C-alpha positions as a LaTeX table, in Angstrom:
\begin{tabular}{lrrr}
\hline
Residue & $x$ (\AA) & $y$ (\AA) & $z$ (\AA) \\
\hline
Met1 & $-5.23$ & 61.66 & $-15.71$ \\
Pro2 & $-6.04$ & 58.86 & $-17.18$ \\
Gln3 & $-3.50$ & 55.60 & $-17.62$ \\
Ala4 & $-1.55$ & 55.01 & $-20.22$ \\
Pro5 & $-2.73$ & 51.88 & $-22.22$ \\
His6 & 1.01 & 49.85 & $-21.00$ \\
Asp7 & $-0.06$ & 51.28 & $-17.33$ \\
Ser8 & $-3.60$ & 50.15 & $-17.24$ \\
Lys9 & $-2.78$ & 46.86 & $-18.48$ \\
Ala10 & $-0.57$ & 46.35 & $-15.81$ \\
Ala11 & $-2.70$ & 47.23 & $-13.52$ \\
Ala12 & $-5.31$ & 45.10 & $-14.76$ \\
Asn13 & $-2.87$ & 42.18 & $-14.25$ \\
Ser14 & $-2.67$ & 43.30 & $-10.98$ \\
Gln15 & $-5.68$ & 42.94 & $-9.99$ \\
Leu16 & $-6.33$ & 39.88 & $-11.52$ \\
Ile17 & $-3.27$ & 37.95 & $-9.92$ \\
Glu18 & $-4.57$ & 40.02 & $-6.14$ \\
Asp19 & $-7.94$ & 37.90 & $-7.20$ \\
Phe20 & $-6.24$ & 34.87 & $-7.69$ \\
Gly21 & $-4.45$ & 35.12 & $-4.60$ \\
Leu22 & $-7.98$ & 35.72 & $-2.72$ \\
Arg23 & $-10.15$ & 33.60 & $-4.31$ \\
Ile24 & $-8.28$ & 30.58 & $-5.54$ \\
Gly25 & $-6.21$ & 30.80 & $-1.90$ \\
Arg26 & $-9.26$ & 30.11 & $-0.07$ \\
Ala27 & $-10.42$ & 27.49 & $-1.97$ \\
Met28 & $-8.07$ & 25.52 & $-2.06$ \\
Gly29 & $-7.71$ & 26.62 & 1.99 \\
Trp30 & $-4.02$ & 27.69 & 0.61 \\
Pro31 & $-1.81$ & 30.50 & 1.61 \\
Pro32 & $-2.76$ & 33.72 & $-0.68$ \\
Met33 & 0.97 & 33.91 & $-1.84$ \\
Ala34 & 0.12 & 30.61 & $-3.59$ \\
Gly35 & $-2.85$ & 31.93 & $-5.53$ \\
Arg36 & $-0.84$ & 35.14 & $-6.05$ \\
Leu37 & 1.73 & 32.51 & $-7.52$ \\
Val38 & $-1.10$ & 30.69 & $-9.79$ \\
Gly39 & $-1.86$ & 34.08 & $-11.57$ \\
Ile40 & 1.84 & 34.66 & $-11.88$ \\
Leu41 & 2.88 & 31.65 & $-13.78$ \\
Met42 & $-0.86$ & 31.30 & $-15.85$ \\
Leu43 & $-0.10$ & 34.55 & $-16.53$ \\
Ser44 & 3.14 & 34.53 & $-17.69$ \\
Pro45 & 4.25 & 33.94 & $-21.35$ \\
Asp46 & 7.36 & 32.27 & $-20.02$ \\
Pro47 & 8.77 & 30.59 & $-17.12$ \\
Met48 & 10.05 & 32.32 & $-14.47$ \\
Thr49 & 13.31 & 31.08 & $-11.81$ \\
Leu50 & 12.67 & 31.53 & $-8.50$ \\
Ser51 & 14.42 & 34.67 & $-8.17$ \\
Glu52 & 12.05 & 36.41 & $-10.84$ \\
Leu53 & 9.16 & 34.48 & $-8.82$ \\
Gln54 & 10.39 & 35.55 & $-5.61$ \\
Gln55 & 10.51 & 39.88 & $-7.14$ \\
Ala56 & 6.94 & 39.36 & $-9.05$ \\
Leu57 & 5.38 & 37.90 & $-5.10$ \\
Gly58 & 7.94 & 39.91 & $-3.44$ \\
Ala59 & 8.40 & 37.40 & $-1.38$ \\
Ser60 & 11.37 & 35.41 & 0.70 \\
Lys61 & 13.21 & 32.95 & $-1.53$ \\
Gly62 & 11.76 & 30.19 & 1.53 \\
Ser63 & 8.41 & 31.61 & 1.13 \\
Ala64 & 8.36 & 31.58 & $-2.93$ \\
Ser65 & 9.91 & 28.06 & $-3.05$ \\
Glu66 & 7.42 & 26.64 & $-0.60$ \\
Met67 & 4.64 & 28.26 & $-2.44$ \\
Thr68 & 6.40 & 26.59 & $-6.12$ \\
Arg69 & 6.18 & 23.14 & $-3.82$ \\
Leu70 & 2.54 & 23.40 & $-2.66$ \\
Leu71 & 1.95 & 24.03 & $-6.49$ \\
Met72 & 4.08 & 21.11 & $-7.89$ \\
Thr73 & 2.48 & 18.42 & $-5.28$ \\
Asn74 & $-1.11$ & 20.08 & $-6.78$ \\
Gly75 & 0.07 & 19.11 & $-10.02$ \\
Thr76 & $-0.51$ & 22.76 & $-11.59$ \\
Val77 & 3.38 & 23.69 & $-11.44$ \\
Asp78 & 6.42 & 22.32 & $-13.39$ \\
Arg79 & 10.03 & 23.18 & $-12.31$ \\
Val80 & 12.08 & 22.49 & $-15.32$ \\
Lys81 & 15.60 & 22.84 & $-17.10$ \\
Leu82 & 16.03 & 24.77 & $-19.75$ \\
Pro83 & 19.47 & 24.45 & $-21.92$ \\
Gly84 & 21.81 & 26.76 & $-21.49$ \\
Val85 & 20.47 & 28.39 & $-18.39$ \\
Arg86 & 21.99 & 27.44 & $-14.83$ \\
Gln87 & 19.15 & 27.65 & $-12.74$ \\
Ala88 & 15.67 & 26.34 & $-13.12$ \\
Val89 & 12.87 & 27.70 & $-13.88$ \\
Tyr90 & 8.95 & 27.40 & $-13.23$ \\
Glu91 & 5.82 & 27.12 & $-15.68$ \\
Trp92 & 2.15 & 26.80 & $-15.59$ \\
Arg93 & 1.73 & 23.10 & $-17.11$ \\
Ala94 & 0.01 & 22.91 & $-20.01$ \\
Asp95 & $-2.08$ & 20.16 & $-18.22$ \\
Ala96 & $-2.56$ & 22.04 & $-14.87$ \\
Trp97 & $-6.34$ & 20.95 & $-14.64$ \\
Val98 & $-5.63$ & 17.59 & $-15.52$ \\
Gly99 & $-2.80$ & 17.48 & $-13.40$ \\
Cys100 & $-4.76$ & 19.33 & $-10.50$ \\
Leu101 & $-7.95$ & 16.89 & $-11.30$ \\
Gln102 & $-4.77$ & 13.38 & $-11.00$ \\
His103 & $-4.06$ & 14.95 & $-7.69$ \\
Gln104 & $-7.40$ & 14.70 & $-6.08$ \\
Leu105 & $-8.41$ & 11.71 & $-7.56$ \\
Asp106 & $-4.34$ & 10.28 & $-5.90$ \\
Gln107 & $-5.27$ & 12.16 & $-2.56$ \\
Thr108 & $-8.97$ & 10.42 & $-2.28$ \\
Lys109 & $-7.20$ & 6.85 & $-2.85$ \\
Gln110 & $-4.92$ & 7.05 & $-0.21$ \\
Leu111 & $-7.75$ & 8.20 & 2.15 \\
Leu112 & $-9.86$ & 5.17 & 0.78 \\
Glu113 & $-7.05$ & 2.98 & 1.50 \\
Leu114 & $-7.40$ & 4.53 & 5.24 \\
Ala115 & $-10.64$ & 4.23 & 6.02 \\
Glu116 & $-10.34$ & 0.16 & 4.29 \\
Ala117 & $-7.79$ & $-0.28$ & 6.73 \\
Ala118 & $-9.50$ & 1.38 & 9.51 \\
Gln119 & $-12.80$ & $-0.28$ & 8.99 \\
Glu120 & $-10.90$ & $-3.91$ & 8.87 \\
Arg121 & $-8.88$ & $-2.60$ & 12.06 \\
Gly122 & $-12.37$ & $-1.46$ & 13.88 \\
Arg123 & $-14.27$ & $-4.75$ & 13.19 \\
Tyr124 & $-14.35$ & $-5.38$ & 17.04 \\
Leu125 & $-15.80$ & $-1.71$ & 17.79 \\
Pro126 & $-19.65$ & $-1.12$ & 18.36 \\
Pro127 & $-21.80$ & $-0.73$ & 15.96 \\
Ala128 & $-22.28$ & 2.93 & 15.35 \\
Gln129 & $-18.56$ & 3.34 & 14.97 \\
Gln130 & $-18.29$ & 0.26 & 12.37 \\
Thr131 & $-21.04$ & 2.49 & 11.31 \\
Arg132 & $-19.29$ & 5.60 & 10.65 \\
Leu133 & $-16.21$ & 3.77 & 9.15 \\
Leu134 & $-18.44$ & 1.50 & 6.68 \\
Asp135 & $-19.81$ & 5.45 & 5.86 \\
Met136 & $-15.83$ & 6.43 & 5.43 \\
Arg137 & $-15.60$ & 3.65 & 3.38 \\
Thr138 & $-18.59$ & 4.05 & 1.18 \\
Tyr139 & $-17.96$ & 7.18 & 0.59 \\
Tyr140 & $-14.06$ & 7.48 & $-0.67$ \\
Ala141 & $-14.47$ & 5.31 & $-3.16$ \\
Phe142 & $-17.12$ & 6.40 & $-4.51$ \\
Met143 & $-15.47$ & 9.57 & $-4.95$ \\
Val144 & $-12.91$ & 7.47 & $-6.26$ \\
Glu145 & $-15.08$ & 6.34 & $-8.53$ \\
Gln146 & $-16.56$ & 9.70 & $-9.65$ \\
Leu147 & $-12.82$ & 11.26 & $-10.15$ \\
Gln148 & $-11.47$ & 8.59 & $-11.70$ \\
Arg149 & $-14.72$ & 9.15 & $-14.77$ \\
Leu150 & $-14.30$ & 12.83 & $-14.35$ \\
Leu151 & $-10.61$ & 13.15 & $-15.41$ \\
Glu152 & $-11.21$ & 10.52 & $-18.08$ \\
Asp153 & $-14.29$ & 12.79 & $-19.49$ \\
Tyr154 & $-12.09$ & 15.71 & $-18.86$ \\
Arg155 & $-9.51$ & 13.94 & $-21.00$ \\
Ser156 & $-11.31$ & 12.82 & $-23.87$ \\
Gln157 & $-12.98$ & 16.72 & $-24.08$ \\
Leu158 & $-9.93$ & 18.01 & $-24.44$ \\
Arg159 & $-8.99$ & 15.18 & $-27.23$ \\
His160 & $-11.96$ & 16.42 & $-28.74$ \\
Asp161 & $-11.50$ & 20.61 & $-28.10$ \\
Gly162 & $-7.94$ & 20.26 & $-29.56$ \\
\hline
\end{tabular}
């Protein structure tokens, strides 16, 4: 028996959310639940409370909370307080991809700082280890420069497209 149009939409949404769980989760090194949360919030027309997210994920409150923190840290989700609503809600950021790229840049800057400090502290190491530390610093300096350029280019593209 064919599904009603509403049922087929729900099934398609469910499959899309599962795809997010598998693919984004795997690509980002996140648990599949974080990827599913991406799909839920990205597709949701409205912000959602933690209880609503917990129910949508079929997860414990602690797991849902942990996954929202992960996505907030990665720059794609915001926790906001709506007027007249007791609970905070979570929403997909309008500039989520800018936030994601900014997070990658921030992480890479931290690794560049580590590489610079390691190179300084390792100046008395044998040449092979010094070369490895130099390679690390060179790599992260290159990546910071490229990510900064990508972020600027992406922001510029958004201004021109919008």
